[in-house]
XYZ file of C-alpha atoms in Angstrom:
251
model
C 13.254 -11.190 -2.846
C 9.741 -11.133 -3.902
C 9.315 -14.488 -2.056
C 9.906 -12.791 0.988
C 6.542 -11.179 0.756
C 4.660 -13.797 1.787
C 6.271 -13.252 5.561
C 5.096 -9.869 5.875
C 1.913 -9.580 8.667
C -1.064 -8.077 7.402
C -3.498 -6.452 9.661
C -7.141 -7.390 8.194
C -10.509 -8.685 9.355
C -11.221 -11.624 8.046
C -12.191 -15.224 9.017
C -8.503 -16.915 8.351
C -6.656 -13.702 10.685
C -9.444 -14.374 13.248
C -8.633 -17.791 13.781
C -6.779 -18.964 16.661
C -3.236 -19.450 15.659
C -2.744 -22.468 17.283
C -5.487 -23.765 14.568
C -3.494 -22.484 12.162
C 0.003 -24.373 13.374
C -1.757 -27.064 13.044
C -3.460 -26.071 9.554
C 0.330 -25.594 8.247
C 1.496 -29.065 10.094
C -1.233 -30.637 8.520
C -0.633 -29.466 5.098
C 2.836 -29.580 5.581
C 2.074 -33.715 6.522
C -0.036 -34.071 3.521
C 2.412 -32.616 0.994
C 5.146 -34.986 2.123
C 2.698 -37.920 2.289
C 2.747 -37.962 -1.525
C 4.708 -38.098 -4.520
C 2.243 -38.328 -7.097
C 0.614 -35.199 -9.363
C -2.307 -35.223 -8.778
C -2.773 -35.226 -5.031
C 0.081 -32.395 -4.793
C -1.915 -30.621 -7.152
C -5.527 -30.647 -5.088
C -3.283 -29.971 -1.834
C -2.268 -26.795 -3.532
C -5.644 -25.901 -5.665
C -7.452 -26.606 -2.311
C -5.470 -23.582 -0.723
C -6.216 -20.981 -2.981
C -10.177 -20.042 -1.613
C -8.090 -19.668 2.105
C -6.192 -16.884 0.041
C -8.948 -15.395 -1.254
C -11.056 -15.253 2.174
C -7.918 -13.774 3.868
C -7.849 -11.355 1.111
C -3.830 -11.773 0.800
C -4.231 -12.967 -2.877
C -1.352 -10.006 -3.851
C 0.854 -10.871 -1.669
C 0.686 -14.564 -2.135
C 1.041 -14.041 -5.591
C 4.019 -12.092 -5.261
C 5.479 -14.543 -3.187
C 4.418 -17.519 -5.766
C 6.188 -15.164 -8.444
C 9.480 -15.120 -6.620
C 9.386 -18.660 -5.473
C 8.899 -19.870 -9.141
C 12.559 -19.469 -9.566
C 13.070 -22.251 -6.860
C 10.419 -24.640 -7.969
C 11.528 -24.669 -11.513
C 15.129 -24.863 -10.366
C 13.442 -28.127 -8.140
C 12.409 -29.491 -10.995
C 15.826 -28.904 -13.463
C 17.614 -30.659 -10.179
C 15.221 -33.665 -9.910
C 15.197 -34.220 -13.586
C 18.672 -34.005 -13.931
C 19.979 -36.161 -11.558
C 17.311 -38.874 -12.064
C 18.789 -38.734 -15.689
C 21.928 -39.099 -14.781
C 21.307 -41.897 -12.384
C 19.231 -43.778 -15.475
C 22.448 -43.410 -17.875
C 20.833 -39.572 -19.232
C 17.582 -41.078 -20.616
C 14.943 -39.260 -19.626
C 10.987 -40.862 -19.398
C 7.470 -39.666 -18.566
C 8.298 -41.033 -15.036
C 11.019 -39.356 -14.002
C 8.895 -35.929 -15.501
C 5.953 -36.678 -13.575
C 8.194 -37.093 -10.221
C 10.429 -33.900 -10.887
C 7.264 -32.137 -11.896
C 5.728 -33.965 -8.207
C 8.130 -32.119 -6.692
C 7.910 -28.513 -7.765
C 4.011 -29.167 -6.648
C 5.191 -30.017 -3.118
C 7.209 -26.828 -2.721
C 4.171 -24.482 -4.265
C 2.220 -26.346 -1.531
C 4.742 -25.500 1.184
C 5.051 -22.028 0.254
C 1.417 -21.234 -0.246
C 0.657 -22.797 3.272
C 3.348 -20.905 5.145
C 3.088 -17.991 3.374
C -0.966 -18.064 4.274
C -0.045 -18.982 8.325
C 2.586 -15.750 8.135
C 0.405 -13.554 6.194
C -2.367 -13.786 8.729
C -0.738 -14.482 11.930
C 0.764 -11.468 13.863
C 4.261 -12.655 15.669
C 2.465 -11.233 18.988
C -0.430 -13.471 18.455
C 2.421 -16.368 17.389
C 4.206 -15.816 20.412
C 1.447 -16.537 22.393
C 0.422 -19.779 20.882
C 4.007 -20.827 21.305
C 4.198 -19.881 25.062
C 0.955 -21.643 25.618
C 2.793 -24.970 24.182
C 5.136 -24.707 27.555
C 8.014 -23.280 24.803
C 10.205 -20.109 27.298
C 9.488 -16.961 26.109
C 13.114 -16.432 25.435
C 12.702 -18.862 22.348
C 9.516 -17.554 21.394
C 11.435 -13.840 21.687
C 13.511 -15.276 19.677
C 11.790 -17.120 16.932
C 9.433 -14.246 16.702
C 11.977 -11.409 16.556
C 13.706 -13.458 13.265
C 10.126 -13.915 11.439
C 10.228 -9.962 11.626
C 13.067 -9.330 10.338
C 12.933 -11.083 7.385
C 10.506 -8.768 5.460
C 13.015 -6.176 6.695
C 16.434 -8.024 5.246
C 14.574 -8.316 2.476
C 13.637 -4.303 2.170
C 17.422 -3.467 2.697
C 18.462 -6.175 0.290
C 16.842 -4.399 -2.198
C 17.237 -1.025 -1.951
C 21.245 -1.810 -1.567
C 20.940 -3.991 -5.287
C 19.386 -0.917 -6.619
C 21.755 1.418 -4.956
C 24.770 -0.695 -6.697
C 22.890 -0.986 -10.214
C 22.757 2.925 -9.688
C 26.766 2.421 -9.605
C 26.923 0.262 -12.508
C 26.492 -3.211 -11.268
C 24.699 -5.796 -13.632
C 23.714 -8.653 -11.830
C 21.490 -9.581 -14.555
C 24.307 -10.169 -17.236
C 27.434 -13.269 -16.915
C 27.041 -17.081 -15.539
C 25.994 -18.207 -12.491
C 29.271 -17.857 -11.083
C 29.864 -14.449 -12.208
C 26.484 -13.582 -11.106
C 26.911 -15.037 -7.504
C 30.515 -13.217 -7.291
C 28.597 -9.872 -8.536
C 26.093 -10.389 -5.338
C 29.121 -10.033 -2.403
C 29.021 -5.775 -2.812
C 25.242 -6.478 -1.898
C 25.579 -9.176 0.898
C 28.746 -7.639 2.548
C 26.783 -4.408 3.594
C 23.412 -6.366 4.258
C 25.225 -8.468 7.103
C 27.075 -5.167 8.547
C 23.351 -3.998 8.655
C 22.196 -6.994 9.946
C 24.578 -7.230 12.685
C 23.937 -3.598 13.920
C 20.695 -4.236 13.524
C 20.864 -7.197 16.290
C 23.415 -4.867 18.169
C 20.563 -2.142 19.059
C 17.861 -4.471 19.769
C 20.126 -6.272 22.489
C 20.847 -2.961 23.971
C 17.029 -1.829 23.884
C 16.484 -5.356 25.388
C 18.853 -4.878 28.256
C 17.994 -1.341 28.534
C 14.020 -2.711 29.509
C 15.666 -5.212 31.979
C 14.628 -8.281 29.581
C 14.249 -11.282 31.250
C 14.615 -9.894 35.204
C 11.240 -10.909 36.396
C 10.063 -14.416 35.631
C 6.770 -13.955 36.097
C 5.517 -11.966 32.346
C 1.679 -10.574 31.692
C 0.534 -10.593 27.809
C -1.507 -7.656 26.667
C -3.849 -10.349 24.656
C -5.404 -13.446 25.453
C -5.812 -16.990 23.714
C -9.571 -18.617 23.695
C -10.734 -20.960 21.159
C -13.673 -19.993 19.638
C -16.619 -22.613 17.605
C -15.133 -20.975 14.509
C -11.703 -22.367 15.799
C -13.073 -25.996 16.693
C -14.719 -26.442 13.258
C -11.352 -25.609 11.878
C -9.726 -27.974 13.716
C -12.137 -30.489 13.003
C -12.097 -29.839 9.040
C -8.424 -30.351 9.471
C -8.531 -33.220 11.170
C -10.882 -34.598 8.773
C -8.772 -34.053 5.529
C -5.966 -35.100 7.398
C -7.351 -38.620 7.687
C -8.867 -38.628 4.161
C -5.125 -37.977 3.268
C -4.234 -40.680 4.762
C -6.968 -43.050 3.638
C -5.985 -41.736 0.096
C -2.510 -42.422 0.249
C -3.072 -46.150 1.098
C -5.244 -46.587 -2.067
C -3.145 -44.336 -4.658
């Protein structure tokens, strides 16, 4: 569940939470380009590396590390998967090729997960909402999308505390196979979507309850403006974008 952290909001000052998060949309489309545009080591590598100063300035380096610690699991798992099956397809002989492409692949997903986890870390749903509205999306969606993106740190909270409250009871989901260990996680999952589910139960009624959706015509508390810091941004962007691209046709 630790990978969950990295969708938790926080509330700082600093350069990356200040930007307009329409920049950073397209900060994580653009990274999100660049990590599928290659399959090689080294550029996955730099596209991740390159990241790591953006934690730093947004001052989120614990929870992105906490996040990288629970998505480890997935990356190595990533790699087992790729390396497997490209075995098998070769007749099980395994080469330095088919380790540099599995290991090419767990690099991709540390990229992806270090560049959403910096766009949720620093982006408030509010503030998301409004970039999305602003891109002609109905607020409806936008409700909706946003309203999921908070929950998740929450599922995640509860999913936890019920684990704990059935290790309390005796439950070892740290002992048996994978399929004992998956059959040992339906006392946890069975309360966490009853929870869920009432969960989305009261927020309908407190929706209806405020008359959501009667008038068409909404006012925002905040405002959108791009600011210089916001247009440099975009431009740096934009600018490794295309060196991406330039890259990729030479490598």
């Amino acid at each position: 569940m630790s990978m969950l952290d990295g969708f938790k909001t926080t509330v700082l000052e600093t350069p990356i939470h200040e930007l307009d998060p329409r920049v950073k949309m397209f900060m994580l489309a653009s990274v999100t380009a660049m990590a599928i545009m290659f399959n090689k080591v080294v550029p996955l590598l730099v596209i991740s590396l390159a990241q790591v100063p953006l934690v730093l300035l947004a001052r989120v380096s614990r929870e992105w590390s906490r996040s990288m610690r629970g998505g480890m699991i997935f990356a190595l798992m990533i790699f087992g998967m790729n390396l497997v099956s490209r075995a098998a397809y070769a007749g099980w002989t395994v080469d330095a090729e088919m380790v540099r492409v599995s290991v090419a692949m767990a690099l991709r997903f540390v990229a992806l997960l270090t560049t959403f986890s910096l766009f949720f870390l620093t982006t408030s749903p509010d503030k998301l909402s409004l970039a999305l509205e602003s891109m002609r999306i109905p607020y409806e969606y936008c409700f909706a999308f946003t309203t999921a993106i908070r929950f998740i740190p929450i599922i995640a909270f509860e999913a936890q505390a019920i684990a704990d409250a059935q290790r309390s009871r005796g439950l070892e989901l740290d002992r048996g196979n994978l399929i004992e260990r998956l059959k040992k996680y339906v006392p946890i999952l069975t309360p966490l979507i009853v929870s869920a589910i009432r969960r989305s139960m009261e927020l309908a009624e407190a929706m209806e309850s405020r008359a959501f959706g009667a008038s068409k015509r909404r006012t925002n508390l905040y405002t959108l403006e791009l600011k210089p810091r916001d247009y440099v941004a975009a431009a740096a962007l934009a600018a490794a974008l295309c060196i991406s691209v330039l890259v990729r046709g030479v490598v």
